[in-house]
XYZ file of C-alpha atoms in Angstrom:
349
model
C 0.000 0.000 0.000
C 1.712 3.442 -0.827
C 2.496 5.937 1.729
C -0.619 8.500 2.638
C 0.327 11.695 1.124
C 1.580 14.346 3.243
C 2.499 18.395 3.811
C 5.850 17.439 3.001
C 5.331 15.167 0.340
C 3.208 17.736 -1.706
C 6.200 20.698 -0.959
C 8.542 18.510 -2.034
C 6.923 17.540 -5.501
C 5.882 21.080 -6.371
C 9.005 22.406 -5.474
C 8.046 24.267 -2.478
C 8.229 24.742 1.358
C 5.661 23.520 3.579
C 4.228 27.037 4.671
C 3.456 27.491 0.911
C 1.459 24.850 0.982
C -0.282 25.233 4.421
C -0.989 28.756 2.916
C -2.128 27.446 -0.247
C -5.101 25.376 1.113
C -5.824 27.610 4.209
C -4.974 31.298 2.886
C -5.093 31.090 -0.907
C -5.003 35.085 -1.268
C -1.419 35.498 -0.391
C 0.379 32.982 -3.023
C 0.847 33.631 -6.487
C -1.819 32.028 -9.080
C 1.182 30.203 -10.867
C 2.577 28.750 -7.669
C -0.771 28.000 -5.937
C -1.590 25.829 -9.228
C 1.338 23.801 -8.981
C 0.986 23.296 -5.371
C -2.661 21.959 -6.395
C -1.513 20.142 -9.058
C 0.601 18.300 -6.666
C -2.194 17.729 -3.868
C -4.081 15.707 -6.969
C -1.307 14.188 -7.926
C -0.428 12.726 -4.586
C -4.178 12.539 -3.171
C -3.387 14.612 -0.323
C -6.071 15.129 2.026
C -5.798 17.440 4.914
C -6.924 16.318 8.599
C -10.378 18.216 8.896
C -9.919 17.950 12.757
C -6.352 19.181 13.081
C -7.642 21.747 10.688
C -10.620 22.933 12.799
C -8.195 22.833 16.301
C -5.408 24.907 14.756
C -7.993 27.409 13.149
C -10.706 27.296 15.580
C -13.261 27.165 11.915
C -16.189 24.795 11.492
C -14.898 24.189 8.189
C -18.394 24.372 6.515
C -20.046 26.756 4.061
C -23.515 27.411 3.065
C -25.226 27.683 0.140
C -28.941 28.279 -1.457
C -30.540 25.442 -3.845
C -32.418 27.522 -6.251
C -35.924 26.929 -6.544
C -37.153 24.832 -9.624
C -38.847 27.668 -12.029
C -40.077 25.143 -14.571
C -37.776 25.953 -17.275
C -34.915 24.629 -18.951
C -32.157 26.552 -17.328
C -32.128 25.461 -13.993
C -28.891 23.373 -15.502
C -26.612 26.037 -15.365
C -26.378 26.882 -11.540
C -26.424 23.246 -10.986
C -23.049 23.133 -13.122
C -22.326 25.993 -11.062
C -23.392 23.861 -7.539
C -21.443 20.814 -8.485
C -17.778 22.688 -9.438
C -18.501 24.494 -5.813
C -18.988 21.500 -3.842
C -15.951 19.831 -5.366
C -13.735 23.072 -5.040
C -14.669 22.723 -1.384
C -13.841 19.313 -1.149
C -10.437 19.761 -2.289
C -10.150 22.691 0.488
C -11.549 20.290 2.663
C -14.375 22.091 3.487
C -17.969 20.528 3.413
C -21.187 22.757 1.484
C -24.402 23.312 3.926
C -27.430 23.127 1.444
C -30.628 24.994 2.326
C -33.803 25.643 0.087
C -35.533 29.170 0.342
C -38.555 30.609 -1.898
C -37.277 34.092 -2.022
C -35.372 36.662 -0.502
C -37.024 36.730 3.073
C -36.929 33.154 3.752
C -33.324 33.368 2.594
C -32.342 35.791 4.580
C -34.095 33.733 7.567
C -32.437 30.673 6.990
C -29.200 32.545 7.847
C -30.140 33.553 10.779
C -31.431 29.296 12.010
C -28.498 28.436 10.224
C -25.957 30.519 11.841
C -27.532 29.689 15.579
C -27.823 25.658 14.719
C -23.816 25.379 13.239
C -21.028 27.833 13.576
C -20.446 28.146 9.764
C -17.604 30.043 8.474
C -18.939 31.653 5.049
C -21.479 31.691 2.434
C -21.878 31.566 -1.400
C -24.740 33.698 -2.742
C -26.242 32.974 -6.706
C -28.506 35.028 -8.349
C -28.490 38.799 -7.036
C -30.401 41.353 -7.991
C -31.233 45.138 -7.715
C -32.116 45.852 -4.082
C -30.959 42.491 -2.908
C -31.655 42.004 0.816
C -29.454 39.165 1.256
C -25.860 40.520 1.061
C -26.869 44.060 3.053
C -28.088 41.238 6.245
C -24.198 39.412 5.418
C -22.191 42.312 5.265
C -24.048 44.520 8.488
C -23.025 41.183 10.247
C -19.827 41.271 9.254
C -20.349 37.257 7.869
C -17.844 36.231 4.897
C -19.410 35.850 1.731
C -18.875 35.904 -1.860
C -21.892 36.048 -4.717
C -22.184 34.927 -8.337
C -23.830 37.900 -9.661
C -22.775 41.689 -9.548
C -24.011 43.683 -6.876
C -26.455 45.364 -8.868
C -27.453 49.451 -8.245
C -25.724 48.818 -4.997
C -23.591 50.595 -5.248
C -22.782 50.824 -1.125
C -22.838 47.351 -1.389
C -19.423 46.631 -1.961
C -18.368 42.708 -1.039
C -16.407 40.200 -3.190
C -18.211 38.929 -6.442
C -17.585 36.796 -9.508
C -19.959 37.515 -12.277
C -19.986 36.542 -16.720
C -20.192 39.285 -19.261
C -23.568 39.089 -20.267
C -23.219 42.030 -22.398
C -20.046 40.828 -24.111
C -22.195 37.373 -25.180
C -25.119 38.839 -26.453
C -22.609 41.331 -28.415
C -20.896 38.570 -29.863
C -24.694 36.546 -30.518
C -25.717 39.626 -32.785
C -22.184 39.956 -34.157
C -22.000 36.881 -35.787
C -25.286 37.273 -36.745
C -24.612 40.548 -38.372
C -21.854 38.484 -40.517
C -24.511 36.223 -41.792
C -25.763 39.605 -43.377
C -28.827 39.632 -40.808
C -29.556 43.263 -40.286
C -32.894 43.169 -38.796
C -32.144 41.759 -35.758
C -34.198 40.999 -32.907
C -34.114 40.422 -28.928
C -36.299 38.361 -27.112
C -35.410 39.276 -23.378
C -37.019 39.432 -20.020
C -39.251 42.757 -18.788
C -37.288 45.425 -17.658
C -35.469 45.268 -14.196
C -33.421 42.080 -14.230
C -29.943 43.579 -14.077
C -29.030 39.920 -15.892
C -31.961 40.322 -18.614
C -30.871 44.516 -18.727
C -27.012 43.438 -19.490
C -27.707 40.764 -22.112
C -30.087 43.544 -23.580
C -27.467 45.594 -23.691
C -24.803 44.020 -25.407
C -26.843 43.491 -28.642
C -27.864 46.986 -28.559
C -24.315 47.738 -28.346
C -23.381 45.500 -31.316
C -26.167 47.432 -33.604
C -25.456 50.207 -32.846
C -21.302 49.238 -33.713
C -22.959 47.982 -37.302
C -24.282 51.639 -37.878
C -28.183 50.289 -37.323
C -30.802 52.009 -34.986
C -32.397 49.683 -32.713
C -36.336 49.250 -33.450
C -38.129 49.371 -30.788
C -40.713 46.961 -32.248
C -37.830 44.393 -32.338
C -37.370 44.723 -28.335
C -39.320 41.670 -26.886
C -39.962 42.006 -23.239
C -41.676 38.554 -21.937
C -41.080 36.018 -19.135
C -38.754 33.189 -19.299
C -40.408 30.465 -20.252
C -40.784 27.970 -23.633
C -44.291 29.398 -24.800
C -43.370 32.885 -23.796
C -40.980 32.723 -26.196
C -43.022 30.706 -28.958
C -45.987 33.246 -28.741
C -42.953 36.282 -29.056
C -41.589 34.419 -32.164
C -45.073 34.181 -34.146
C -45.589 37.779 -33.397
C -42.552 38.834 -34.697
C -43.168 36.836 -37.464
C -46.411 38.388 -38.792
C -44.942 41.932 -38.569
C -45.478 43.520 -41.798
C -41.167 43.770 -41.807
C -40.401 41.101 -39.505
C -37.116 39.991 -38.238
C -34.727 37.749 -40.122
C -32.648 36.494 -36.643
C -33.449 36.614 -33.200
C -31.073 36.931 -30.042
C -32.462 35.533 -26.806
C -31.744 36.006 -22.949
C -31.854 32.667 -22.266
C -32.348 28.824 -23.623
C -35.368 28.595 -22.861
C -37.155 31.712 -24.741
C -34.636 30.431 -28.059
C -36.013 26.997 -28.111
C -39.469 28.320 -28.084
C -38.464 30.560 -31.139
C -37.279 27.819 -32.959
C -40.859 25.994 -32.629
C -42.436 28.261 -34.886
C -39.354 30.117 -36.705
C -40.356 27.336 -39.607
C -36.681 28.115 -40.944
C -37.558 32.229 -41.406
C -35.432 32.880 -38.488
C -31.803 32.184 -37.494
C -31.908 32.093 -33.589
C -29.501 32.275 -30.641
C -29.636 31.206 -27.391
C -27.713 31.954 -23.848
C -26.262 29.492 -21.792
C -25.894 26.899 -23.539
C -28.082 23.890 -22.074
C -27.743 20.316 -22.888
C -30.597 20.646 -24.893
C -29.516 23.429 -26.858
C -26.394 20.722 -27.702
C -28.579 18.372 -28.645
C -30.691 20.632 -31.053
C -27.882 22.293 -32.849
C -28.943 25.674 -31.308
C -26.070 28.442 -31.262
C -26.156 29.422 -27.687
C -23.928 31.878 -25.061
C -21.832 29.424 -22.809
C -21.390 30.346 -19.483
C -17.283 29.623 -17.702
C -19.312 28.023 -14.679
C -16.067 26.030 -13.660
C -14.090 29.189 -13.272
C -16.740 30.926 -11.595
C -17.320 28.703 -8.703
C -13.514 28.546 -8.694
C -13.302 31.610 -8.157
C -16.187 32.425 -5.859
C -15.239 29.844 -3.599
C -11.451 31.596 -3.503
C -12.849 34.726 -2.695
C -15.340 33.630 0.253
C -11.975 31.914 1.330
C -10.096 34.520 1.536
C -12.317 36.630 3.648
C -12.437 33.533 5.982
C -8.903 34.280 6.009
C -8.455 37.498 6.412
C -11.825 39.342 7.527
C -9.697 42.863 6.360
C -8.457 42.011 3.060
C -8.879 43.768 0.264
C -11.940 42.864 -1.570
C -11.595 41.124 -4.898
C -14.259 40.891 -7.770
C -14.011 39.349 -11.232
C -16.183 39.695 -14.553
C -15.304 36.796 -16.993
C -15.702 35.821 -20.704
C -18.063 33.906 -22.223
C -17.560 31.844 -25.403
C -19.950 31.301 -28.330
C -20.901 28.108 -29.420
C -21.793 28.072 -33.007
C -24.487 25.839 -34.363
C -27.031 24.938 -37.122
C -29.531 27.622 -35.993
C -27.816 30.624 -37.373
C -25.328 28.579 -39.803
C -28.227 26.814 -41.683
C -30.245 30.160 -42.369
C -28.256 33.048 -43.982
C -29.929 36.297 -44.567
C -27.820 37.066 -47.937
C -25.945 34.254 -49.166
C -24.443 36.228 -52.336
C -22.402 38.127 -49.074
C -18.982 36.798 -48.294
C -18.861 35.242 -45.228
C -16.634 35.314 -42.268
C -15.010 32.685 -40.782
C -17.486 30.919 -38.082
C -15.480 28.086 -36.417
C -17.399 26.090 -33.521
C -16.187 27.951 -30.499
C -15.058 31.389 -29.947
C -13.281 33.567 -27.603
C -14.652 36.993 -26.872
């Protein structure tokens, strides 16, 4: 049977002393990205496991963070924060830290299950999903003075200033109406959520934006405000449809509205999704994909870090999304006679 892994073990195969790797998994903030990688690149390697208990005497932590199953909406999307969940929980593992799991209908029963959670177990941080303008949540955290990080900007809050990982939305739905705009599509619409929705308003955005770039004004007939669900964005579709100019393409918020589209777009509409769902794999639709790894990498660094030190600086982090390219915009060009640019499977924004 080989040897159980150890501190020293894992310094000596990265290269590195011991503190650096005690700081590594128990103060991540104060070692270099390059040399905290290959410090965890040797804890895989090796299968080291630190002692939870000896961890918990020396630092006095329960070792144990909390964090909110979303409620099941009905639609198709509820994937993506369970990508998100999953890369979180085994993040922590590797930090040996365990993930508290709590259900909560909205904001005020969230913010209450703090509150029984913090007086039942001694829990040393949380990990928020899904804020939102005038979010309650992270102004009852941060009064308390309770380490947290969120995946999702503070939005409007200004005041509210606490670590946060968040994706571009903008930037995808930019690049969604970009390479539409190089299939010669120039009336472009967007099929988003009602006003509000800092998420919906930033996806909104960015396809403004990339109209605007292509020297077209936006029509505000082609600026689709409906919930996010499968026949909201079915219905949306056929009414664009019977417009006496209707749309040739048609960006969406979300999955869930694009797969509706593409019910009734009987091939007169080249359609793109956001975030990239198994199903939208599995029916060729181009979608938005979402770096949900490095997000709950990242999140879970930053809550870590204010475990570690309560004073540190705060850090926040907007990344890149990628856009997968598929028969729905490929198989429908507005002016084939156009040359084409180059539209390989996956891009970087």
């Amino acid at each position: 049977m080989a040897a159980r892994a150890t501190l020293d073990s894992v310094a000596l195969l990265a290269s590195v002393s011991r503190q650096t790797v005690s700081n590594v998994i128990n103060s991540p903030g104060i070692v270099s990205p390059s040399t905290a990688e290959r410090v965890r690149q040797a804890i895989a390697e090796l299968g080291y496991r630190p002692s939870r208990a000896a961890r918990q005497l020396r630092t006095r932590r329960s070792m144990m963070l909390a964090l909110r199953l979303e409620p099941d909406r009905g639609g198709i999307n509820g994937s993506v924060l369970d990508r998100f969940l999953h890369a979180v929980v085994d993040g922590a593992q590797q930090a040996s830290y365990r993930v508290v799991l709590y259900t909560a209908a909205d904001d005020a029963e969230e913010v209450a299950a703090y509150d029984d959670l913090l007086a039942a177990s001694d829990l040393d941080g949380f990990l928020l999903t899904s804020t939102h303008h005038g979010d309650p949540r992270t102004a009852w955290l941060a009064e308390r003075q309770i380490p947290f990080s969120t995946f999702g900007r503070p939005w409007g809050a200004i005041e509210q200033q606490h670590s946060w990982v968040d994706v571009d939305g903008a930037a995808g739905s930019r690049a969604a109406a970009s390479h539409l705009l190089e299939h010669g599509h120039r009336r472009i619409a967007f099929l988003g959520w009602p006003a509000g929705s800092g998420i919906g308003d930033d996806r909104r955005s960015g396809w403004r934006q990339a109209l605007r770039e292509a020297g077209l004004q936006v029509d505000p007939a082609l600026d689709v405000r409906v919930a996010d669900e499968l026949a909201a964005g079915r219905d949306a579709a056929t009414a664009l449809l019977d417009l006496p100019d209707p749309p040739t393409a048609l960006v969406c918020a979300s999955d869930s509205l694009a797969l509706g589209a593409v019910s009734v777009s009987r091939g007169r509409l080249a359609v793109t999704g956001y975030d990239d769902t198994p199903v939208a794999r599995a029916v060729g639709l181009t979608s938005v994909s979402q770096p949900l790894v490095a997000a709950a990498e990242e999140c879970l660094r930053q809550v870590l870090d204010v475990i570690a030190s309560p004073h540190a600086r705060l850090h926040t982090a907007l990344l890149q999304p990628t856009l997968s390219v598929r028969s729905s915009t490929t198989d429908l060009i507005a002016f084939p006679h156009r040359p084409l640019t180059d539209t390989a499977p996956r891009r970087r924004l």
